[in-house]
């Protein structure tokens, strides 16, 4: 199903994990790799990695990942990226192709950045999987809800639905399968179970919302995962992201104008972007209320096409300010855990 070139993986990849409690429905024709590669030593990054085109920029190094990067995440012992030529791992020295296809699903880090959830489409039946990124070990995997290989046209099913990890709770990954209700996939290897109705929140945006989700490492809360009745009207009307402490929000207005809002009052926060910047792309949250991202330099379509961004760090609290980090990123940059798109 990759929109470029698929990567195949043997369906027997999780043999030997049954004793740890990994569900055995992978025998239905799905399979996830039994481990992901990790570097021998932890990564020590002094600056925020980003991608332009094929190239990962990290700590002054440029690593060609072999294809246009559509998404990537940074684990404690390496970077995992999906490209239009396949999914790869890099320890910032070498690049290793992975036997996994995540072209139809996001890579989702756990709240501490030490676990990774994905849906793998490399086998006939897709499988949801979660990995320990310190060791690379598979913690759990399941094909539940990913269709019947006898009665379903799985290719059409996967193209028409959005099977994906929704996020993490304290002890499970929440998965939106291709068919049926959302599932809890336990981190301890237990069987996938249906999310009970009392854990679901009705969403005005027609999204599946599960109570108790924690933000991925470096990200805040999507504003749809709280009761809209508790939010100021400006947050209910527009997409946005709440800070990890839920005190501030970035509201995504038309043409990707950046609007920092104080959640308690619903009023705009007094923060500044660099001179000449009028849009902002979120990169990562560095603490409960500080966000780092690229401020677009210049106005209008020509600036957007050039994709020139000035890296800034912004404190989203009353009286907070943005600090220029002294670097301009040229090109349509993407950031860890964020889709590869200019806004």
Short mmCIF file of C-alpha atoms in Angstrom, two decimals:
data_model
loop_
_atom_site.label_atom_id
_atom_site.label_comp_id
_atom_site.label_asym_id
_atom_site.label_seq_id
_atom_site.Cartn_x
_atom_site.Cartn_y
_atom_site.Cartn_z
CA UNK A 1 0.00 0.00 0.00
CA UNK A 2 2.95 2.36 0.12
CA UNK A 3 2.36 5.19 -2.24
CA UNK A 4 5.89 4.66 -3.48
CA UNK A 5 7.66 1.34 -2.82
CA UNK A 6 6.52 -1.19 -0.20
CA UNK A 7 8.88 -3.00 2.12
CA UNK A 8 8.02 -6.61 2.86
CA UNK A 9 8.41 -8.47 6.13
CA UNK A 10 7.95 -12.12 7.01
CA UNK A 11 4.68 -12.98 8.73
CA UNK A 12 6.53 -15.08 11.31
CA UNK A 13 8.45 -12.15 12.80
CA UNK A 14 6.99 -12.44 16.29
CA UNK A 15 7.64 -16.13 16.83
CA UNK A 16 8.97 -16.70 20.33
CA UNK A 17 7.11 -13.77 21.91
CA UNK A 18 3.96 -15.68 22.81
CA UNK A 19 5.36 -16.55 26.22
CA UNK A 20 5.52 -12.81 26.95
CA UNK A 21 1.81 -12.46 26.26
CA UNK A 22 1.94 -10.99 22.75
CA UNK A 23 -1.37 -11.86 21.13
CA UNK A 24 -1.29 -14.72 18.65
CA UNK A 25 -3.73 -13.32 16.08
CA UNK A 26 -0.74 -12.33 13.95
CA UNK A 27 -1.01 -15.86 12.55
CA UNK A 28 -3.97 -14.56 10.51
CA UNK A 29 -1.51 -13.18 7.98
CA UNK A 30 -0.11 -10.06 9.61
CA UNK A 31 3.27 -9.48 11.10
CA UNK A 32 5.33 -6.76 12.71
CA UNK A 33 9.12 -6.92 13.08
CA UNK A 34 10.12 -8.52 16.35
CA UNK A 35 12.61 -5.70 16.99
CA UNK A 36 13.71 -2.33 15.70
CA UNK A 37 17.38 -1.35 15.53
CA UNK A 38 18.82 0.93 18.21
CA UNK A 39 22.19 2.65 18.52
CA UNK A 40 24.77 1.26 20.94
CA UNK A 41 24.83 4.53 22.88
CA UNK A 42 22.12 7.12 23.61
CA UNK A 43 21.82 10.06 21.25
CA UNK A 44 23.05 13.32 22.69
CA UNK A 45 21.54 16.12 20.64
CA UNK A 46 22.36 19.75 21.35
CA UNK A 47 19.85 21.18 18.89
CA UNK A 48 16.43 20.41 17.48
CA UNK A 49 16.60 18.00 14.50
CA UNK A 50 14.62 18.84 11.37
CA UNK A 51 14.20 17.49 7.85
CA UNK A 52 14.23 19.22 4.48
CA UNK A 53 13.51 16.92 1.55
CA UNK A 54 15.65 13.79 1.89
CA UNK A 55 17.99 15.26 4.48
CA UNK A 56 17.94 15.02 8.26
CA UNK A 57 19.72 17.92 9.94
CA UNK A 58 20.94 17.06 13.43
CA UNK A 59 23.69 18.72 15.46
CA UNK A 60 25.37 20.24 12.42
CA UNK A 61 25.31 16.96 10.51
CA UNK A 62 23.37 16.24 7.32
CA UNK A 63 22.18 12.66 6.81
CA UNK A 64 20.63 11.65 3.47
CA UNK A 65 17.77 9.27 4.33
CA UNK A 66 17.38 8.03 0.73
CA UNK A 67 13.98 9.51 -0.12
CA UNK A 68 11.71 12.43 0.63
CA UNK A 69 10.87 12.23 4.31
CA UNK A 70 7.18 12.24 5.18
CA UNK A 71 7.51 11.82 8.95
CA UNK A 72 10.13 11.03 11.56
CA UNK A 73 10.54 10.60 15.31
CA UNK A 74 13.61 10.83 17.53
CA UNK A 75 14.03 8.04 20.06
CA UNK A 76 16.63 7.82 22.81
CA UNK A 77 18.88 5.67 20.60
CA UNK A 78 18.15 6.72 17.04
CA UNK A 79 15.84 8.33 14.53
CA UNK A 80 13.04 6.45 12.73
CA UNK A 81 11.79 8.01 9.50
CA UNK A 82 9.31 7.17 6.78
CA UNK A 83 10.27 8.23 3.27
CA UNK A 84 8.72 7.79 -0.15
CA UNK A 85 11.29 5.04 -0.72
CA UNK A 86 10.66 3.12 2.51
CA UNK A 87 11.04 3.33 6.28
CA UNK A 88 14.55 3.72 7.70
CA UNK A 89 16.53 4.00 10.92
CA UNK A 90 19.62 6.10 11.50
CA UNK A 91 22.02 6.42 14.40
CA UNK A 92 23.23 9.65 12.71
CA UNK A 93 26.15 7.72 11.21
CA UNK A 94 24.55 5.08 8.97
CA UNK A 95 21.07 4.55 7.51
CA UNK A 96 19.34 1.14 7.77
CA UNK A 97 16.18 0.15 5.82
CA UNK A 98 13.42 -1.28 8.04
CA UNK A 99 11.08 -4.17 7.32
CA UNK A 100 8.01 -2.08 8.07
CA UNK A 101 5.60 0.05 6.02
CA UNK A 102 4.04 2.98 7.88
CA UNK A 103 3.13 5.00 4.80
CA UNK A 104 -0.58 5.02 5.77
CA UNK A 105 -0.19 5.70 9.49
CA UNK A 106 1.65 8.08 11.83
CA UNK A 107 4.59 7.16 14.01
CA UNK A 108 3.56 7.99 17.58
CA UNK A 109 6.01 8.33 20.47
CA UNK A 110 5.04 7.53 24.04
CA UNK A 111 4.88 10.38 26.55
CA UNK A 112 8.47 9.84 27.72
CA UNK A 113 9.81 9.27 24.21
CA UNK A 114 10.97 5.75 25.01
CA UNK A 115 8.20 3.79 23.26
CA UNK A 116 6.95 3.90 19.68
CA UNK A 117 3.54 2.88 18.33
CA UNK A 118 2.79 2.29 14.66
CA UNK A 119 0.57 0.37 12.27
CA UNK A 120 2.59 -1.80 9.88
CA UNK A 121 1.12 -2.37 6.39
CA UNK A 122 3.97 -4.46 5.00
CA UNK A 123 2.13 -7.79 5.34
CA UNK A 124 -1.18 -8.80 3.82
CA UNK A 125 -2.96 -8.04 7.10
CA UNK A 126 -1.83 -4.86 8.83
CA UNK A 127 -0.77 -5.00 12.46
CA UNK A 128 -0.62 -2.46 15.26
CA UNK A 129 2.64 -2.65 17.19
CA UNK A 130 4.47 -0.94 20.02
CA UNK A 131 8.23 -1.01 20.68
CA UNK A 132 10.64 -0.22 23.49
CA UNK A 133 13.08 2.27 21.92
CA UNK A 134 15.78 1.69 24.53
CA UNK A 135 16.13 -1.97 23.56
CA UNK A 136 14.28 -2.09 20.22
CA UNK A 137 12.14 -4.98 21.51
CA UNK A 138 8.55 -5.51 20.38
CA UNK A 139 6.29 -5.05 23.42
CA UNK A 140 3.03 -6.03 21.77
CA UNK A 141 1.33 -6.42 18.39
CA UNK A 142 -2.12 -7.27 17.11
CA UNK A 143 -4.07 -7.59 13.86
CA UNK A 144 -7.42 -7.24 15.63
CA UNK A 145 -9.76 -4.99 13.66
CA UNK A 146 -7.50 -4.98 10.60
CA UNK A 147 -9.91 -6.85 8.34
CA UNK A 148 -10.59 -10.40 7.24
CA UNK A 149 -8.12 -11.65 4.60
CA UNK A 150 -10.80 -13.98 3.18
CA UNK A 151 -13.81 -11.69 2.90
CA UNK A 152 -12.31 -8.15 2.76
CA UNK A 153 -10.49 -6.35 -0.02
CA UNK A 154 -7.72 -5.29 2.33
CA UNK A 155 -6.06 -2.94 -0.13
CA UNK A 156 -9.22 -0.87 -0.51
CA UNK A 157 -9.96 -1.12 3.21
CA UNK A 158 -6.60 0.33 4.22
CA UNK A 159 -6.76 3.08 1.62
CA UNK A 160 -10.28 4.13 2.64
CA UNK A 161 -9.87 4.01 6.43
CA UNK A 162 -7.20 5.44 8.69
CA UNK A 163 -5.89 2.70 10.93
CA UNK A 164 -3.47 4.40 13.32
CA UNK A 165 -2.29 4.75 16.91
CA UNK A 166 -4.31 7.46 18.65
CA UNK A 167 -1.89 7.81 21.55
CA UNK A 168 -0.84 6.33 24.87
CA UNK A 169 -2.43 5.91 28.25
CA UNK A 170 -0.30 5.01 31.26
CA UNK A 171 -0.32 1.30 30.40
CA UNK A 172 -1.53 0.88 26.81
CA UNK A 173 -1.50 2.17 23.27
CA UNK A 174 -4.89 3.23 21.95
CA UNK A 175 -5.37 2.11 18.35
CA UNK A 176 -7.96 3.09 15.75
CA UNK A 177 -8.21 -0.13 13.69
CA UNK A 178 -9.43 -0.40 10.12
CA UNK A 179 -12.75 -1.86 11.29
CA UNK A 180 -14.63 -1.76 14.55
CA UNK A 181 -14.14 0.26 17.72
CA UNK A 182 -10.94 1.67 19.17
CA UNK A 183 -8.69 -0.80 21.00
CA UNK A 184 -6.39 -0.80 23.99
CA UNK A 185 -3.11 -2.60 23.18
CA UNK A 186 -1.41 -3.18 26.56
CA UNK A 187 2.28 -2.40 26.95
CA UNK A 188 2.71 -5.57 29.03
CA UNK A 189 1.90 -7.83 26.06
CA UNK A 190 -1.71 -8.62 26.96
CA UNK A 191 -4.45 -9.15 24.39
CA UNK A 192 -5.98 -6.13 22.66
CA UNK A 193 -9.35 -5.17 24.13
CA UNK A 194 -12.16 -2.91 22.97
CA UNK A 195 -12.22 0.56 24.49
CA UNK A 196 -15.39 0.64 26.63
CA UNK A 197 -18.04 3.25 25.87
CA UNK A 198 -17.44 5.04 29.17
CA UNK A 199 -13.85 5.80 28.06
CA UNK A 200 -15.02 7.50 24.86
CA UNK A 201 -15.88 11.16 24.50
CA UNK A 202 -18.31 12.40 21.85
CA UNK A 203 -16.34 14.70 19.54
CA UNK A 204 -17.85 17.62 17.66
CA UNK A 205 -15.17 17.01 15.01
CA UNK A 206 -16.32 13.38 14.48
CA UNK A 207 -12.97 12.11 15.71
CA UNK A 208 -12.42 9.17 18.03
CA UNK A 209 -11.54 10.60 21.43
CA UNK A 210 -10.43 8.36 24.28
CA UNK A 211 -10.24 9.65 27.83
CA UNK A 212 -6.88 9.58 29.57
CA UNK A 213 -4.61 9.95 26.53
CA UNK A 214 -1.20 11.44 27.33
CA UNK A 215 0.58 13.78 24.90
CA UNK A 216 3.38 12.26 22.86
CA UNK A 217 6.90 13.35 23.75
CA UNK A 218 7.41 16.90 22.51
CA UNK A 219 3.74 17.46 21.77
CA UNK A 220 0.77 18.98 23.53
CA UNK A 221 -2.84 17.89 23.68
CA UNK A 222 -5.06 18.18 20.67
CA UNK A 223 -7.84 20.55 21.67
CA UNK A 224 -10.44 17.97 20.64
CA UNK A 225 -9.54 15.63 23.50
CA UNK A 226 -11.26 17.83 26.09
CA UNK A 227 -14.92 18.76 26.47
CA UNK A 228 -15.56 21.69 24.08
CA UNK A 229 -17.97 23.12 26.64
CA UNK A 230 -14.99 23.86 28.90
CA UNK A 231 -13.06 25.79 26.22
CA UNK A 232 -13.33 29.39 25.05
CA UNK A 233 -15.33 29.71 21.80
CA UNK A 234 -12.20 30.49 19.76
CA UNK A 235 -10.80 27.04 20.60
CA UNK A 236 -14.04 25.26 19.81
CA UNK A 237 -14.30 26.85 16.37
CA UNK A 238 -10.77 26.11 15.22
CA UNK A 239 -8.20 23.37 15.34
CA UNK A 240 -5.54 23.92 17.94
CA UNK A 241 -3.14 22.27 20.31
CA UNK A 242 -3.13 22.62 24.07
CA UNK A 243 0.17 22.92 25.92
CA UNK A 244 1.19 19.87 27.99
CA UNK A 245 -0.06 21.63 31.13
CA UNK A 246 -3.28 22.69 29.30
CA UNK A 247 -2.85 26.35 30.26
CA UNK A 248 -2.25 27.67 26.74
CA UNK A 249 -3.22 26.77 23.20
CA UNK A 250 -1.91 27.38 19.72
CA UNK A 251 -4.88 28.08 17.47
CA UNK A 252 -4.41 27.24 13.80
CA UNK A 253 -6.25 30.02 11.96
CA UNK A 254 -6.51 30.57 8.22
CA UNK A 255 -3.18 30.57 6.28
CA UNK A 256 -1.56 29.12 9.40
CA UNK A 257 -1.46 32.29 11.43
CA UNK A 258 -0.23 31.45 14.91
CA UNK A 259 -2.52 32.52 17.72
CA UNK A 260 -1.40 31.75 21.26
CA UNK A 261 -4.42 31.75 23.59
CA UNK A 262 -4.67 31.66 27.37
CA UNK A 263 -7.12 28.82 27.99
CA UNK A 264 -8.49 30.14 31.30
CA UNK A 265 -9.49 33.53 29.88
CA UNK A 266 -9.75 32.81 26.16
CA UNK A 267 -7.67 35.91 25.43
CA UNK A 268 -4.59 36.20 23.23
CA UNK A 269 -1.23 35.79 24.98
CA UNK A 270 1.24 38.64 24.67
CA UNK A 271 4.08 36.92 22.81
CA UNK A 272 6.14 38.16 19.88
CA UNK A 273 7.47 36.57 16.71
CA UNK A 274 10.62 37.92 15.00
CA UNK A 275 10.24 40.98 12.79
CA UNK A 276 8.72 40.06 9.44
CA UNK A 277 7.23 36.76 10.65
CA UNK A 278 3.49 36.25 10.54
CA UNK A 279 3.07 32.46 10.73
CA UNK A 280 4.38 29.74 12.97
CA UNK A 281 4.88 25.98 12.61
CA UNK A 282 5.03 23.99 15.83
CA UNK A 283 8.13 21.85 16.21
CA UNK A 284 8.16 20.58 19.80
CA UNK A 285 7.26 21.42 23.38
CA UNK A 286 10.38 21.68 25.54
CA UNK A 287 8.51 21.95 28.83
CA UNK A 288 4.95 22.34 30.09
CA UNK A 289 4.40 25.74 28.45
CA UNK A 290 7.37 26.45 26.16
CA UNK A 291 7.11 25.64 22.46
CA UNK A 292 9.82 25.67 19.79
CA UNK A 293 9.08 26.09 16.12
CA UNK A 294 9.74 27.88 12.87
CA UNK A 295 8.42 31.40 12.37
CA UNK A 296 7.82 32.08 8.67
CA UNK A 297 9.79 35.06 7.40
CA UNK A 298 7.98 37.41 5.06
CA UNK A 299 4.39 37.49 3.96
CA UNK A 300 2.37 36.06 1.13
CA UNK A 301 2.68 33.03 -1.13
CA UNK A 302 6.26 33.71 -2.19
CA UNK A 303 7.49 33.46 1.41
CA UNK A 304 5.49 30.28 1.86
CA UNK A 305 7.04 28.71 -1.23
CA UNK A 306 10.55 29.65 -0.12
CA UNK A 307 9.80 28.09 3.23
CA UNK A 308 12.23 30.30 5.14
CA UNK A 309 11.72 29.88 8.85
CA UNK A 310 13.47 31.42 11.81
CA UNK A 311 13.70 29.06 14.78
CA UNK A 312 12.18 30.54 17.91
CA UNK A 313 11.37 29.38 21.43
CA UNK A 314 8.16 30.85 22.87
CA UNK A 315 6.95 30.86 26.46
CA UNK A 316 3.17 30.56 26.31
CA UNK A 317 2.06 32.18 29.52
CA UNK A 318 0.91 35.72 30.35
CA UNK A 319 3.78 38.07 29.60
CA UNK A 320 5.75 35.34 27.82
CA UNK A 321 8.10 36.13 24.99
CA UNK A 322 9.63 34.40 21.97
CA UNK A 323 13.41 34.02 21.88
CA UNK A 324 15.18 33.95 18.53
CA UNK A 325 17.36 30.81 18.49
CA UNK A 326 19.70 32.30 15.89
CA UNK A 327 19.06 29.95 12.99
CA UNK A 328 17.14 30.24 9.72
CA UNK A 329 15.83 27.05 8.13
CA UNK A 330 15.39 27.23 4.34
CA UNK A 331 13.06 24.86 2.57
CA UNK A 332 9.85 23.06 3.50
CA UNK A 333 11.04 21.78 6.87
CA UNK A 334 9.40 19.10 8.99
CA UNK A 335 9.90 18.40 12.67
CA UNK A 336 9.97 15.31 14.93
CA UNK A 337 6.54 13.76 15.23
CA UNK A 338 4.97 16.29 12.86
CA UNK A 339 3.77 15.67 9.29
CA UNK A 340 6.11 16.81 6.53
CA UNK A 341 4.21 19.87 5.36
CA UNK A 342 4.47 23.59 5.53
CA UNK A 343 1.58 24.17 7.90
#
